[in-house]
Every structure is written in C-alpha cells, then in structure tokens.
Coordinates of C-alpha atoms in Angstrom, one line a residue:
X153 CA -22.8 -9.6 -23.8
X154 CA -25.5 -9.6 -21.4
X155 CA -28.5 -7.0 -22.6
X156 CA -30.8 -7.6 -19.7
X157 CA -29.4 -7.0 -16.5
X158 CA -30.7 -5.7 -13.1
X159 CA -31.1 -1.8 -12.6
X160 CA -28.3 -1.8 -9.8
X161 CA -25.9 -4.0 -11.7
X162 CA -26.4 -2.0 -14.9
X163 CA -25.7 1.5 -12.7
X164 CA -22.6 0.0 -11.9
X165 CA -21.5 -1.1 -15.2
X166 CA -22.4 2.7 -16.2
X167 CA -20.3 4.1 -13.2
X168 CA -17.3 2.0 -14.2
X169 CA -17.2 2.9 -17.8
X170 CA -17.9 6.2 -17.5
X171 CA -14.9 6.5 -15.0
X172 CA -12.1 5.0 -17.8
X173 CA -9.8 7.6 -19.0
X174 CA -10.6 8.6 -22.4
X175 CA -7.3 6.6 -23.5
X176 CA -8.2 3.5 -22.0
X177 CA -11.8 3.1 -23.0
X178 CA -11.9 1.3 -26.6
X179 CA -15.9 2.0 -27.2
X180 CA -17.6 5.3 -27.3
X181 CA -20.2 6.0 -24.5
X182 CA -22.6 6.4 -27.5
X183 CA -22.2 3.0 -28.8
X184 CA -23.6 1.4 -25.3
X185 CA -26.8 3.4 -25.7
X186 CA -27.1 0.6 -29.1
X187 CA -27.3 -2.6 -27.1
X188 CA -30.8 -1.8 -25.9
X189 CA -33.3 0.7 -24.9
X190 CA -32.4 0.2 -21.0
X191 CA -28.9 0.1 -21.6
X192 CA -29.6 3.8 -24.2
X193 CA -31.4 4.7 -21.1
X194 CA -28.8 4.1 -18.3
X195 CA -26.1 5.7 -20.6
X196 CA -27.8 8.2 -21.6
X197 CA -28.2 9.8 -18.5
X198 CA -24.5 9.8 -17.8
X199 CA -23.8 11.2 -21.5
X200 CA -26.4 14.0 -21.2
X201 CA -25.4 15.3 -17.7
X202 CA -22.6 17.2 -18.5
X203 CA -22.2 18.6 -22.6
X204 CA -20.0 20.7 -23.9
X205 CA -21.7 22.7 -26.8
X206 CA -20.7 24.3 -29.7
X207 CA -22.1 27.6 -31.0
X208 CA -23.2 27.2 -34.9
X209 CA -20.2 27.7 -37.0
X210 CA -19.3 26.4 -40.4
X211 CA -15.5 26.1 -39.2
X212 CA -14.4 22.1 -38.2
X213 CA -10.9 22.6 -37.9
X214 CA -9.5 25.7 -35.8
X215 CA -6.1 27.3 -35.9
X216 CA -4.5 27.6 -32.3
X217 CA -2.0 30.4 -31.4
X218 CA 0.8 28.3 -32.2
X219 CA -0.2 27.4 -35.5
X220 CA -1.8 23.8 -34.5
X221 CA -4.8 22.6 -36.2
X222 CA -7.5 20.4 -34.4
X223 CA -11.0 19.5 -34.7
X224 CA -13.5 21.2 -32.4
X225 CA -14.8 18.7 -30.2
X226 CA -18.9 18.7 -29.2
X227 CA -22.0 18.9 -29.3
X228 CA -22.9 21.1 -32.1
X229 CA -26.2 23.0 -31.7
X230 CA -28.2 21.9 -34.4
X231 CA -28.0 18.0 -33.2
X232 CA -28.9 20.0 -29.7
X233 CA -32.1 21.4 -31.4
X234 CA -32.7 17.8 -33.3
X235 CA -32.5 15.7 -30.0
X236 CA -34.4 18.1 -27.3
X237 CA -36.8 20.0 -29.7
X238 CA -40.2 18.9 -29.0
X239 CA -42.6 17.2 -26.6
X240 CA -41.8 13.4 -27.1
X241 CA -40.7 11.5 -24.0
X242 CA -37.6 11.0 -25.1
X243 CA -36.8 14.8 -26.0
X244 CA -38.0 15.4 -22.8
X245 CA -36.0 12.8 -21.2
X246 CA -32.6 14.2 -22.3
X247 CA -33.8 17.9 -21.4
X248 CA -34.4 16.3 -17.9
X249 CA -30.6 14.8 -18.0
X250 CA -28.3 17.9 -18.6
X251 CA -27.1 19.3 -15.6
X252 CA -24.0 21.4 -17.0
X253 CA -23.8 22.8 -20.3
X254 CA -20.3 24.4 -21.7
X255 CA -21.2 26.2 -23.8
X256 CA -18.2 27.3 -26.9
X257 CA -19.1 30.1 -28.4
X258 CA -17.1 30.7 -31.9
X259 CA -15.2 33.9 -32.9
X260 CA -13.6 34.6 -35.4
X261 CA -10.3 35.7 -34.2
X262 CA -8.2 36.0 -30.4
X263 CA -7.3 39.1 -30.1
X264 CA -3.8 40.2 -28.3
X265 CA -3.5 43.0 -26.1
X266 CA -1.9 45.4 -28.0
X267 CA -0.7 47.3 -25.1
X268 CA 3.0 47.3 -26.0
X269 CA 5.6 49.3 -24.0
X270 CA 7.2 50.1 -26.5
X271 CA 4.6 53.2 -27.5
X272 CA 3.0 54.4 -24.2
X273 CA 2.0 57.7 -26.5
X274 CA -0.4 55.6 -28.4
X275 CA -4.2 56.4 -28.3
X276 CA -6.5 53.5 -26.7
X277 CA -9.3 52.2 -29.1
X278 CA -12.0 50.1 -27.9
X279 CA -13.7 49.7 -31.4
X280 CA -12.3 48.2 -34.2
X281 CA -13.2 46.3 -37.3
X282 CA -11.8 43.1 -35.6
X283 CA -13.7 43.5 -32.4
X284 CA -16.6 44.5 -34.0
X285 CA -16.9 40.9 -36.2
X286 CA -16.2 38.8 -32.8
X287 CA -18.6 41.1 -30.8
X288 CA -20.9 40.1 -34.0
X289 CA -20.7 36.1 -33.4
X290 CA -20.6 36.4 -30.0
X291 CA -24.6 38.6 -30.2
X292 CA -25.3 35.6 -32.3
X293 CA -24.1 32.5 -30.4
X294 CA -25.7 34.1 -27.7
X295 CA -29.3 34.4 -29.1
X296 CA -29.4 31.1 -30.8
X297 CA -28.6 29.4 -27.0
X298 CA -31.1 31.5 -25.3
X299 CA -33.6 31.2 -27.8
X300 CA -33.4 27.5 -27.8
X301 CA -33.5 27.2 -23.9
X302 CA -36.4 29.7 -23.3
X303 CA -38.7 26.7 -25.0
X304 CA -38.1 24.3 -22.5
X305 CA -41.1 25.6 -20.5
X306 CA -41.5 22.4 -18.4
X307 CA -37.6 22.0 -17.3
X308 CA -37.7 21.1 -13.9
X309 CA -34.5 20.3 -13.1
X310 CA -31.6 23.3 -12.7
X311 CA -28.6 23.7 -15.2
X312 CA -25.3 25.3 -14.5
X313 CA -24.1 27.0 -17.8
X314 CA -20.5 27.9 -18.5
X315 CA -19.9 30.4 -21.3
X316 CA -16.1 30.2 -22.8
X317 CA -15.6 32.0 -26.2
X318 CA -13.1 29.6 -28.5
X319 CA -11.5 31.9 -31.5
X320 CA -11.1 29.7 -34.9
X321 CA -7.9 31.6 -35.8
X322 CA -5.5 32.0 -33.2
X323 CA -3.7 34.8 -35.0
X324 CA -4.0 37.2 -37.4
X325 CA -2.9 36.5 -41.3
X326 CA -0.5 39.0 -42.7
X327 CA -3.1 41.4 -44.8
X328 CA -5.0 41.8 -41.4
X329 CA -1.9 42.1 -39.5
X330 CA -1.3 45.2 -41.8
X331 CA -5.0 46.4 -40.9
X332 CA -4.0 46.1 -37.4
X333 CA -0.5 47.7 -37.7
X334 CA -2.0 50.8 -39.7
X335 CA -4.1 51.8 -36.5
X336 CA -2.1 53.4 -34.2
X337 CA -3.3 52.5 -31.5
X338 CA -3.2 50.2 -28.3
X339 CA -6.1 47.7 -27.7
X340 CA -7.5 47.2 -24.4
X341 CA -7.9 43.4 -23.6
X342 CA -11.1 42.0 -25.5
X343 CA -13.9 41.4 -24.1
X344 CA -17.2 40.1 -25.7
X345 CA -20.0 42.7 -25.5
X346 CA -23.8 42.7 -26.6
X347 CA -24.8 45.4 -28.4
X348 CA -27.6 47.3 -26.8
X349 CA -30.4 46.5 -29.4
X350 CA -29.6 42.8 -28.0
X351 CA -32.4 41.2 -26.2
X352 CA -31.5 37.7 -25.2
X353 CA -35.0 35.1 -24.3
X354 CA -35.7 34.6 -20.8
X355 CA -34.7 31.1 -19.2
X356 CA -36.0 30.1 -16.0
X357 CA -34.1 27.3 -15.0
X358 CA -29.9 28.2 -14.9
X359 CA -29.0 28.1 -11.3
X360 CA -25.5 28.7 -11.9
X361 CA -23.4 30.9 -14.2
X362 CA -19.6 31.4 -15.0
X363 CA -17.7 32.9 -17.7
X364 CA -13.8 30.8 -17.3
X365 CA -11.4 32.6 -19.2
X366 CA -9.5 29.3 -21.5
X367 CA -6.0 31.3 -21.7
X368 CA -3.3 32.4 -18.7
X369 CA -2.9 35.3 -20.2
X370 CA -6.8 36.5 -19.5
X371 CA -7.2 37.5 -22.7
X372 CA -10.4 37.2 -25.1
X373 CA -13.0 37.2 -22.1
X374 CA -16.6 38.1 -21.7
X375 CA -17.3 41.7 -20.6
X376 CA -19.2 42.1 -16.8
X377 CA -21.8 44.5 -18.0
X378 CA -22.6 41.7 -20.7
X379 CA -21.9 38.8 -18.3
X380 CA -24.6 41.2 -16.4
X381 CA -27.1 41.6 -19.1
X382 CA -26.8 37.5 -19.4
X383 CA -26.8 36.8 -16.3
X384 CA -30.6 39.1 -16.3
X385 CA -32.0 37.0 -18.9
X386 CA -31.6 34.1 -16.2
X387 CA -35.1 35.3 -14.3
X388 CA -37.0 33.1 -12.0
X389 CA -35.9 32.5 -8.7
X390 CA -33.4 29.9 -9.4
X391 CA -30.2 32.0 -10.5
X392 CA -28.3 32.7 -7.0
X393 CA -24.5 32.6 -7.8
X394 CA -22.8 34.0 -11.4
X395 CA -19.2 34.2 -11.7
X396 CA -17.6 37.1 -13.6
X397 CA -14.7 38.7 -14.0
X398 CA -13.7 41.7 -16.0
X399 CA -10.1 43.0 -16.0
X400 CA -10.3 45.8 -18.9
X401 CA -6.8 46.7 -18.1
X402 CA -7.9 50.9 -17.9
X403 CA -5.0 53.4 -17.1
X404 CA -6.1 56.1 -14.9
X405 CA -5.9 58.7 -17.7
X406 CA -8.4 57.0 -19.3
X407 CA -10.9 57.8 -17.0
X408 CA -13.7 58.6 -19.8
X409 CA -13.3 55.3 -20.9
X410 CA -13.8 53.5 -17.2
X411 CA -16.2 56.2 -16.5
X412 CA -18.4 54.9 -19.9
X413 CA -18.0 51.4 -18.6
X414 CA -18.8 52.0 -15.2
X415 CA -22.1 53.6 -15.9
X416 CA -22.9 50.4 -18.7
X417 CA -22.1 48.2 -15.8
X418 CA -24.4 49.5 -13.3
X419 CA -27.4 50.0 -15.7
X420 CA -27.3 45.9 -16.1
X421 CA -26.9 45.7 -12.5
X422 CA -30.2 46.9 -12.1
X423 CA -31.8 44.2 -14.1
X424 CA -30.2 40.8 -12.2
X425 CA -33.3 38.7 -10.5
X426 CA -34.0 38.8 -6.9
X427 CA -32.8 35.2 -6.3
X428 CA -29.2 36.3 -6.6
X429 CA -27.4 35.7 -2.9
X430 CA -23.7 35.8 -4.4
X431 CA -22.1 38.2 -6.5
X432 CA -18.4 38.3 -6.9
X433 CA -16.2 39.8 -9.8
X434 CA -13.4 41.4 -10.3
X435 CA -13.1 44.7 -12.0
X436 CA -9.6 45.6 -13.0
X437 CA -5.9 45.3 -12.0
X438 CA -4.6 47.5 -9.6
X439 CA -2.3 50.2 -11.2
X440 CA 0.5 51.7 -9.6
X441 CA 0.1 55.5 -8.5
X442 CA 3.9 56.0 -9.0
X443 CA 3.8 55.0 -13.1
X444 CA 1.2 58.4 -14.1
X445 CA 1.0 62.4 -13.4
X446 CA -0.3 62.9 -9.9
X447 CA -2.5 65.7 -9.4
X448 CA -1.3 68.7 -7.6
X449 CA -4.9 69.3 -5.6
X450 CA -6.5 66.8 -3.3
X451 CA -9.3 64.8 -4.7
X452 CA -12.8 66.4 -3.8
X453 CA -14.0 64.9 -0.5
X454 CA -17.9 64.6 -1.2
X455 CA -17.4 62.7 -5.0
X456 CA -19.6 63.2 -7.5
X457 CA -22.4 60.8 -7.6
X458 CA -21.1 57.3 -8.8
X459 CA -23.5 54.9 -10.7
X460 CA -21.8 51.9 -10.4
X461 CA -21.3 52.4 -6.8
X462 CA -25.3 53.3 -6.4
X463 CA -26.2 50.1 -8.4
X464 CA -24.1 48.1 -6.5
X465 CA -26.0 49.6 -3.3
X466 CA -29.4 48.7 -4.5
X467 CA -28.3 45.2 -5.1
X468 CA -26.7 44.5 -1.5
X469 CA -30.4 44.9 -0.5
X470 CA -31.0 41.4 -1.2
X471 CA -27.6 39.8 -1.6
X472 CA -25.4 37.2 0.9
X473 CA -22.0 38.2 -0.3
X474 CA -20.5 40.9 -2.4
X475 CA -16.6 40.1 -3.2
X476 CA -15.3 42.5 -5.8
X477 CA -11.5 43.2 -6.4
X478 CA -9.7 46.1 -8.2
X479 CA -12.5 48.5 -8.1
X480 CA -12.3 52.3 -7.3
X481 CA -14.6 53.0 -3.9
X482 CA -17.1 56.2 -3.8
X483 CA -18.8 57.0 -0.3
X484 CA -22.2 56.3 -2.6
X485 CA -21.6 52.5 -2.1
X486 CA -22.5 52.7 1.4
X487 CA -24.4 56.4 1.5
X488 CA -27.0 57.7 -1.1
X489 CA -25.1 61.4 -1.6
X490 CA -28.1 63.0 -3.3
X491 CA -30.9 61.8 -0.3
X492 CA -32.1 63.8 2.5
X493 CA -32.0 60.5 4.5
X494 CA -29.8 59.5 6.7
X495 CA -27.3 56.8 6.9
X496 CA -29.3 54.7 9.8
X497 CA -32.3 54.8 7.7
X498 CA -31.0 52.3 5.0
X499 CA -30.9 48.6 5.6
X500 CA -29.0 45.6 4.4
X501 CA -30.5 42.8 6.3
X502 CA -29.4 39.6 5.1
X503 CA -26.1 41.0 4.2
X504 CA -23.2 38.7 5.7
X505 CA -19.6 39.1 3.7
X506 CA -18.5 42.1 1.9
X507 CA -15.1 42.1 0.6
X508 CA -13.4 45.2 -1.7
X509 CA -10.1 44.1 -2.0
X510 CA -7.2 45.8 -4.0
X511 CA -9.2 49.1 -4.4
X512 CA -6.8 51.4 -6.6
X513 CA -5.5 54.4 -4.8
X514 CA -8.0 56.5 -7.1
X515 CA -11.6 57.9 -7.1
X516 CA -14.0 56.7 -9.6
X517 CA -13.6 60.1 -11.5
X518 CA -10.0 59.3 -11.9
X519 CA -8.5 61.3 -9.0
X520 CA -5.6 60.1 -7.1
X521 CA -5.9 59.6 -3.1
X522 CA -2.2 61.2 -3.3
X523 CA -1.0 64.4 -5.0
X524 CA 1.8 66.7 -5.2
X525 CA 2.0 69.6 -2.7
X526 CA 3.3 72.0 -4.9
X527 CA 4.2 74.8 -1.5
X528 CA 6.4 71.9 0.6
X529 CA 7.4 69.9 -2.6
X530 CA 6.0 66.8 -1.3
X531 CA 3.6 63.8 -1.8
X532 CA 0.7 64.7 0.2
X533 CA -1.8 61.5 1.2
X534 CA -5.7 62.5 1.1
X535 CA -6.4 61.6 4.9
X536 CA -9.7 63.3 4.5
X537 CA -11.3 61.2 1.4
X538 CA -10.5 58.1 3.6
X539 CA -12.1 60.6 6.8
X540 CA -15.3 60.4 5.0
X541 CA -15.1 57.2 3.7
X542 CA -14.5 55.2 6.9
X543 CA -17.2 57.2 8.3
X544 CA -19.9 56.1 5.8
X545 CA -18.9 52.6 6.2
X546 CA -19.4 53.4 9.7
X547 CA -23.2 53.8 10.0
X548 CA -23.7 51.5 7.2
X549 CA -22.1 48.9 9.1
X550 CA -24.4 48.8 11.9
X551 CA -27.2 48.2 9.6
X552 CA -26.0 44.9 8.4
X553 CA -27.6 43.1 11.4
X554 CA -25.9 39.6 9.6
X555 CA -22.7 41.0 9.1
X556 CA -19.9 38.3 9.6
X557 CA -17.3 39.7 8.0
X558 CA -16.7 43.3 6.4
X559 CA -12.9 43.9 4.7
X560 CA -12.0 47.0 2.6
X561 CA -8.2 47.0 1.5
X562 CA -6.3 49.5 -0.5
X563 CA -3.1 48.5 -2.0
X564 CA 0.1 50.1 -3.6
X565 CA 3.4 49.4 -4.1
X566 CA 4.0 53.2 -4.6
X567 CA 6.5 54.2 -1.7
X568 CA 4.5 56.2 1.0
X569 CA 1.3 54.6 0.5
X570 CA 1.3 51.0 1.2
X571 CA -1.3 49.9 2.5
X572 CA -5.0 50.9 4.3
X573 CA -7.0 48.0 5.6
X574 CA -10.7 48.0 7.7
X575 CA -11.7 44.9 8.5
X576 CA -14.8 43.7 10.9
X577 CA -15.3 40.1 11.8
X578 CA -17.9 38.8 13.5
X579 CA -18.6 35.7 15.4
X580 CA -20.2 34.3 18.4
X581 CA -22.6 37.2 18.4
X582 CA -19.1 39.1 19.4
X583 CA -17.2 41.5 17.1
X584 CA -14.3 43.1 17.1
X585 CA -12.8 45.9 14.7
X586 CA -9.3 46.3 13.2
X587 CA -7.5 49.5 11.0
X588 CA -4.2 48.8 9.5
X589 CA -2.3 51.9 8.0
X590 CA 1.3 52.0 6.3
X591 CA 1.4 55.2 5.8
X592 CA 0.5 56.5 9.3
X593 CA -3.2 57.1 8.7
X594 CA -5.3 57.2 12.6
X595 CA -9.1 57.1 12.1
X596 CA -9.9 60.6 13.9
X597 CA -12.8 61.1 16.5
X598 CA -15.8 61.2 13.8
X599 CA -15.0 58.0 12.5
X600 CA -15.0 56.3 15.4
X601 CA -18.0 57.6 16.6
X602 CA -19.7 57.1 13.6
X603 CA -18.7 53.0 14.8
X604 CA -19.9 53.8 18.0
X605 CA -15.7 53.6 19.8
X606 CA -15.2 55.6 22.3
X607 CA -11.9 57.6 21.7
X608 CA -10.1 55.8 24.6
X609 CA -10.7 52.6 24.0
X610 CA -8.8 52.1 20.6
X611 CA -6.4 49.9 21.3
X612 CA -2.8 50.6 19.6
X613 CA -1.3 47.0 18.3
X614 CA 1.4 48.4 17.0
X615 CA 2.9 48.0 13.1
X616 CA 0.3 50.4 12.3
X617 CA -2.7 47.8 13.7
X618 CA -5.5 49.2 16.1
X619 CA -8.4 47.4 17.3
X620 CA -11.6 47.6 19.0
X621 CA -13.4 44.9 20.3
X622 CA -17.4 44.9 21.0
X623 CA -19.0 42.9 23.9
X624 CA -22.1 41.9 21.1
X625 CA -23.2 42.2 17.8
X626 CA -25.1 43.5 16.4
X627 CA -25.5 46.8 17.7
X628 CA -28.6 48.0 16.3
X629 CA -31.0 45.9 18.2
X630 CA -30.9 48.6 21.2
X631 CA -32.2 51.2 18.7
X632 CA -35.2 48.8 17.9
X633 CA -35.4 48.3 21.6
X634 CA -35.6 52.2 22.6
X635 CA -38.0 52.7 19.9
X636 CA -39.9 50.1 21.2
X637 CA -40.0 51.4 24.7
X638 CA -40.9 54.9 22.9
X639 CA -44.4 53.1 21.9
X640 CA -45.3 51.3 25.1
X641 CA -44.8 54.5 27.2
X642 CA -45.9 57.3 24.7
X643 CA -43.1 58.8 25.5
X644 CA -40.3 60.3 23.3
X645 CA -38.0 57.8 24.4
X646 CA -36.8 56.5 27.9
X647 CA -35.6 60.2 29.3
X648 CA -32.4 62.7 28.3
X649 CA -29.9 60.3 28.4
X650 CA -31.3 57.7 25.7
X651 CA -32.5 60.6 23.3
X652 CA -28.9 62.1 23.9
X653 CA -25.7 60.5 22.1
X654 CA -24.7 58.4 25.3
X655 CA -27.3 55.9 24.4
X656 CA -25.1 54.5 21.3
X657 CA -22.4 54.2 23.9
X658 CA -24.3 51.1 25.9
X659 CA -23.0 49.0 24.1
X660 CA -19.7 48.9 25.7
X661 CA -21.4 48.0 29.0
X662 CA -21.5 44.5 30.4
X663 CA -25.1 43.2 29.6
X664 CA -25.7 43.3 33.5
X665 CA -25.3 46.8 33.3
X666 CA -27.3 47.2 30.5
X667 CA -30.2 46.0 31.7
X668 CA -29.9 47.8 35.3
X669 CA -29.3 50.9 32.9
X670 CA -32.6 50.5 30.6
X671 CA -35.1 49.3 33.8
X672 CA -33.9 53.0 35.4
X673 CA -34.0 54.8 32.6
X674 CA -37.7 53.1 32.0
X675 CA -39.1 53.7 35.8
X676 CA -38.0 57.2 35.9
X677 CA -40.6 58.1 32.6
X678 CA -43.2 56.9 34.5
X679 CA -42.3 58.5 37.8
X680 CA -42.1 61.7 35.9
X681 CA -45.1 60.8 34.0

C-alpha cells in the first residue's frame, strides 16, 4: 500500500471509503489512521465529524422492548475526555473536527404510558420511584457533557448536538412490574426533567440543538421546559435554531397539572440567548371537546394572566419564526393584560412567520370555548373569546413590519365546532387576509377595525371563507410617516382628519391617492398656521 500520497488523491481515497456501507467495508475507519500520521490525519477528520456519544454507564449490553440484547455502540465519554482533554495539538485538532455530536444519554428504564382505557377513573401521577431514578441519570448525563464542553474555551468551529435518551431495559422485571401495578394510577408519557437545583456549564459554541424522539410511539422524550433550560446553557451568540417537542399527553381536567407546567416552561423561556431566530415545538395533542364535561357558563372573556403566553411574548421580540402546535392561546400572547399601554405601542420587528396550529378548543385555565346552555339545552360556541382574541391579533399584527406569514388554526372533530382558521400572508410588499369558520363564526365590526377592514369590503368566498386583500404592506409606515410630519410642522398632526380614525383607513387608497391626500392634508396646516 501506498503511505505517501498527494493531499487531493488521499481526500479522495478518504471520500470513497468513508462512503462504503458498513457491510461492505472489511477495515475499520480507525485502522487507516495506523498507516501513517497523514493518512491518521485525513481520516481522522472524517471520523471525528460526526460521533455518536455515550453517557457514562457501567451497562454494555442493553435489553430492547422486545427482549433483544445488543451492545451499545459509541463513543463512550471517558475516551471523549482522554482524546480532547487538554491543550496539545492533537487534542485540539480533534476538538476542531466534530461537527455533530449524538449524544445517548443512559436510563435506566423506558417507561410506557400507562394511560389505559380500561380505568379512565384512575388518578394521574407525574412522580414516581421509576421516573424519579431516570430523571436522576438523565441530571447526571447531562452535567458530565456540559461540564466537559464548557472547557473547550478556544473552539472555534460550531457543533450541532442531538440529545436522545436510550433506556438499558426496555421493560420492567416482574417485582417492579408489581411496584408499578400497586400504584393506581395512570402515567403521563415520560419525559426527562432537570431538577431545579441543576445548573448545567455554559458552552459557547452549539449552533444547533434537537431532542429526536428514537421510538413511534413518542414515548421516553425530553421535557420542553428542560429542553429550555438546555438549550439556555447554550449562551453566546451562536445558538439560533433548537428543536423541541413536548407532547405531555394532559386531559383538560387536569388543568393544575398543565397549569404547573406551563408556568415551568415560561420561566426557562426567559433564560434562552438573544441569538435564537427560530423556535418551534410542539406542546401537546389536541383533545377532543366531545370526550370530557363541558362547562355550563362561557369561559371568561379577559383570561387570567397566562405565563407561558407572556414569556412567549417577550421572546418574539427578537425571534424569526415561532411555530408551536397543540397549545391553548390567551389574548396575553399578543397583548400585555396587566399594562396601561396600548397594543400599537409594542413591537415585533424582525418577526416574519408565526404559526399556532391545532390550538385545543380550551383556554389555558382549562375552560372550554363551548359549553352547555342549560335555558335552550344546547351547545353554545364562545363567539366572544374568539371576539377579543382576533382583535388582539389585530393590532399586534400591524406591528410586525416583517410579517410574511401569520396562521392561527383551531381544530376539532367535535360536531359543531370544526374548524376556525386566520391566516395573513404577505408577499410582494402586498397582503391579503383570510377567516375560515365551520361553525358560522363572522369576525364583527371591532375586529375588523382593529385590522384596519372597512366593514364593506370583506369579501364573502363562500364555504365559510372571507377575505380581504390590502394594496401594501406593511401598514404601519403611514403612522411613522404622520408622526413625522407632526415634528417638521410643530403641529399635532396634519389637521382633523389624520388625528381622527379615517387616517388608518388610507391604506385602502391607491398610492396616487395617497399622496394627493397627505400633500393636502400637509398644505392646509400651514395655511391655517
């Protein structure tokens, strides 16, 4: 075999092996690095780009659901600490070669759901001895990686880390089984959390974050508000994009329980860098209205100050795109309920997608957007929750001066609901806005104005469509431009009609118009001095 070869000829020799399925290629990649130190530094690279890592464990050999037994294949940490620990060019080297790191983090058990049909009466529990000891390995697998990658204070190159948790016994032996059986009980889906005493090392340079779920059924994941707290100790400005998901698989009667989580989610929302551009996650499945015991009052329409909803608010200050799906709405997403401000005096500038798609047919607080009218003995459907909702949106809307595309969908299957979709796309400077209603819902005069439609000029698409379309967007550059006409004249504004509510209609003028409109409006101040 040749050891000494040009650079380009030994890239492609590097590329070619590297490429062979694991089947077909009769030498290890490790073995190449032997021949000589160009050829260990060629293959190196390819062999350090991408590792998957396993958490410290004393387990080899893990038990899968079905019974199988396998090795666990890896990097296990301690060589990681051996190989990159230090200040040696070749420690550094390898540091400087990752580029993805999956990173296994070892439980001791998977966990079912336990939420069998056959006992609906069953109490939830969210704490038990089980959870506890994965929760417990989990807090340690995470410190131990964090700890390790806060040393590398001269990384200069950006690291996408994956977080997957891999159980070492897929199912419970018989003397826990009988643990598990003696709590009467029904398990939520598990999901990995970090104790609050838990304060992982900073690292500067992960870029991008995930937490993959390994099994279909989307069991034995990691919780949002500790993917949150995880994706915080990635500070720096190089984080921008973390994927989470969540999926606790509440009930609506369990509203204390989504209530508690809600609140530890928004508390870890607080503490994500500034970098961050995208955030997507999805918060829970959808449940169906129909399935639990529907109130007999309407929901209350100014809701009681959400958390979650007010985090989520702060963070849109600085963020791209916000997609979450399954996640109860509260005006305080879009309108800060305890300020004396008002809506146009908030701002989300660079603001361009926000998606909130599959919103339950519930409040936050757990009350349903239909209840029973006990005088006419029918389903009554809360018009004026959705009223103030749409109106919020509304004003909040013409702040995002970026917007491209805003989409808020509710979803049932429950018969007399269906479905209530608001959607706003822009493009072309031009936008145009749509409401989509199954159950007969018309947005009524203050919602519209609060988008600035005139009351005519909604048009009816029929199939429960309607849809207005606007010459430009956005709108709020001819409330910068009155204001700015306010300081050159020393005026109050440019006469009655701009400081009257008319002014917000303009925008439905042809820009010829416009203009002809605003040089009047302006030579009449100074006529009238």
């Amino acid at each position: 075999m040749a050891t000494y070869l040009p650079q380009e000829i030994l890239a492609l020799i590097v590329e070619h092996v590297c490429a062979l399925p694991e089947k077909e290629s009769q030498v290890k990649l490790t073995d190449y690095t032997l021949v000589n130190k160009y050829w260990q530094a060629a293959f190196e690279r390819q062999i350090w780009s991408s590792v998957t890592l396993l958490s410290p464990s004393g387990i080899e050999v893990v038990t899968s659901r079905s019974g199988e037994q396998y090795k666990k294949r890896g990097l296990h940490f301690a060589d990681l600490e051996r190989l990159t620990s230090g200040s040696e060019n070749w420690q550094l080297a390898r540091r400087d070669f990752l580029r993805d790191i999956c990173y296994r983090v070892a439980v001791p058990r998977f966990l079912d759901d336990g939420d069998g049909v056959e006992d609906e009466e069953a109490e939830y529990i969210d704490d038990y001895v089980f959870t506890r000891e994965n929760d417990l390995a989990f807090t340690k697998g995470m410190s131990q990686l964090f700890n390790h990658l806060s040393t590398w204070t001269k990384q200069k190159r950006k690291l996408s880390l994956s977080i997957v948790l891999q159980a070492e016994k897929g199912n419970l032996d018989n003397e826990e089984c009988e643990i598990d059986e003696a709590i009467d009980c029904r398990s939520l889906p598990y999901r990995a959390e970090l104790p609050e005493d838990c304060h992982l090392s900073t690292v500067q340079f992960v870029a991008s974050l995930s937490f993959p779920t390994r099994f279909e059924d989307n069991n034995n994941g990691i919780s949002l508000s500790a993917a949150l707290r995880i994706a915080a100790s990635c500070g720096g400005q190089a984080l921008e994009r973390p994927e989470m998901g969540g999926n606790y698989g509440f009930r609506p009667e369990q509203c204390d329980m989504q209530c508690q989580m809600r609140d530890s989610v928004s508390q870890n929302l607080a503490r994500l860098p500034a970098s961050l551009r995208v955030l997507e996650f999805d918060w829970d499945w959808p449940p169906d209205p129909s399935g639990y015991c529907q109130d007999e009052t309407p929901p209350p329409i100014k809701t009681q100050v959400d958390a979650l909803s007010a985090s989520l608010r702060g963070t849109l200050s600085h963020l791209q795109r916000l997609c979450v799906e399954g996640m109860e709405v509260s005006t305080e997403l879009f309108f800060h309920l305890q300020s004396t401000a008002q809506p146009s005096s908030l701002s989300w500038q660079h603001l361009e997608v926000l998606e909130l798609r599959a919103i339950p047919w519930f409040t936050p607080s757990g009350h349903g957007l239909n209840y029973y009218n006990t005088e006419s003995f029918e389903q009554v459907f809360a018009t004026s929750y959705f009223d103030e909702l749409f109106t919020c949106i509304g004003h909040a809307a013409l702040k995002m001066t970026r917007i491209k595309q805003l989409l808020l969908i509710y979803e049932s299957n429950c018969e007399g609901l269906g479905e209530i979709e608001l959607h706003l796309g822009v493009q072309h400077g031009q936008a145009q806005l749509k409401f989509h209603s199954e159950n007969g819902y018309i947005p009524p005069s203050e919602v519209l104005q609060a988008w600035q439609v005139p009351q005519d000029r909604l048009e009816d698409c029929g199939n429960g469509w309607s849809r207005f379309e606007y010459d430009r967007w956005p709108l709020e550059w001819l409330t910068n431009f009155a204001c700015s006409v306010k300081v050159s004249t020393g005026n109050s504004c440019c006469g009655p009609r701009f400081r009257s509510h008319n002014f917000f209609l303009i925008p439905v003028l042809q820009y010829q118009e416009l203009i002809k409109h605003i040089c009047h409006c302006f030579a009449v101040n100074l006529i009238q001095g």
